Coordinates of C-alpha atoms in Angstrom, one line a residue:
X1 CA -10.5 -14.3 9.7
X2 CA -11.0 -12.7 6.2
X3 CA -9.8 -9.1 5.7
X4 CA -11.4 -7.1 2.8
X5 CA -9.2 -4.5 1.3
X6 CA -10.9 -1.8 -0.9
X7 CA -10.1 1.5 -2.6
X8 CA -11.9 4.3 -0.6
X9 CA -10.8 6.8 -3.7
X10 CA -12.8 9.6 -1.8
X11 CA -10.3 9.5 1.1
X12 CA -7.1 8.5 -1.2
X13 CA -6.5 5.2 0.7
X14 CA -7.1 1.6 0.8
X15 CA -9.0 0.4 3.5
X16 CA -8.7 -3.1 5.5
X17 CA -11.9 -4.4 7.1
X18 CA -12.5 -7.1 9.0
X19 CA -16.1 -8.4 9.7
X20 CA -17.0 -4.7 8.9
X21 CA -14.7 -3.0 11.0
X22 CA -11.9 -0.7 9.9
X23 CA -8.8 -2.4 11.0
X24 CA -6.1 -0.1 8.7
X25 CA -5.6 1.7 6.0
X26 CA -2.6 2.8 3.3
X27 CA -2.6 6.5 2.2
X28 CA -2.0 6.9 -1.5
X29 CA -1.6 10.0 -4.0
X30 CA -1.7 9.1 -7.6
X31 CA -0.3 10.7 -10.9
X32 CA -1.0 9.6 -14.4
X33 CA 2.3 7.5 -14.1
X34 CA 3.1 7.2 -10.2
X35 CA 1.5 6.1 -7.1
X36 CA 3.1 7.5 -3.9
X37 CA 2.7 5.3 -0.7
X38 CA 3.6 7.8 2.2
X39 CA 2.0 6.1 5.2
X40 CA 0.2 2.5 6.1
X41 CA -1.4 2.5 9.6
X42 CA -2.9 -0.8 11.4
X43 CA -4.9 0.2 14.6
X44 CA -3.0 -1.0 17.7
X45 CA -5.3 -3.7 18.7
X46 CA -4.9 -5.3 15.3
X47 CA -0.9 -5.1 14.8
X48 CA 1.0 -8.3 13.9
X49 CA -2.0 -10.0 12.3
X50 CA -0.9 -9.4 8.5
X51 CA -3.3 -6.4 7.9
X52 CA -0.5 -4.1 7.0
X53 CA 0.8 -6.7 4.3
X54 CA -2.6 -7.1 3.0
X55 CA -2.8 -3.3 2.5
X56 CA 0.6 -3.1 1.0
X57 CA -0.2 -6.3 -1.6
X58 CA -3.7 -4.4 -2.4
X59 CA -2.1 -1.1 -3.3
X60 CA 0.8 -2.8 -5.1
X61 CA -1.5 -5.1 -7.0
X62 CA -3.6 -2.2 -7.9
X63 CA -0.7 -0.1 -9.1
X64 CA 0.4 -3.3 -11.3
X65 CA -3.1 -3.3 -12.9
X66 CA -2.9 0.3 -13.6
X67 CA 0.5 0.3 -15.0
X68 CA 1.7 2.7 -12.1
X69 CA 5.1 2.9 -10.8
X70 CA 5.6 3.1 -7.1
X71 CA 7.3 5.4 -4.4
X72 CA 7.3 3.9 -1.4
X73 CA 7.9 6.5 0.9
X74 CA 6.5 4.3 4.2
X75 CA 9.0 2.3 5.8
X76 CA 6.7 -0.3 6.3
X77 CA 5.9 -0.7 2.4
X78 CA 9.6 -0.4 1.4
X79 CA 10.4 -3.3 4.0
X80 CA 7.7 -5.2 2.8
X81 CA 8.6 -5.0 -1.0
X82 CA 12.0 -6.0 0.1
X83 CA 10.7 -9.2 1.7
X84 CA 8.5 -9.8 -1.6
X85 CA 11.0 -9.2 -4.5
X86 CA 8.1 -9.9 -7.2
X87 CA 7.0 -6.7 -6.3
X88 CA 10.4 -4.8 -6.9
X89 CA 9.7 -4.0 -10.4
X90 CA 7.3 -1.7 -9.5
X91 CA 9.5 0.5 -7.6
X92 CA 10.3 4.0 -9.0
X93 CA 13.8 4.7 -9.9
X94 CA 15.0 8.1 -9.4
X95 CA 17.6 9.3 -11.9
X96 CA 20.8 11.1 -10.5
X97 CA 23.6 10.3 -7.6
X98 CA 22.5 8.1 -4.9
X99 CA 19.6 6.6 -6.7

């Protein structure tokens, strides 16, 4: 089982494909300094097989490569980062109370 994650820039999302079939995607919005990750979705029949993690990793690796901070709005991505602390340095730190 090999998942291929690509940046579908025209749709502003990373897509995960298994044997050529779309199994999930991670939406994003970019600025010059920030990547916002609002939503990750894996098709129901493919849940629990690591595709969400592959999408999160690909997005975060791309953010690191492009020297972007990340604002993980998606609860899945926030949880994934908490379990992979080597990506915590990418998370955008808001200034002010409650940050």
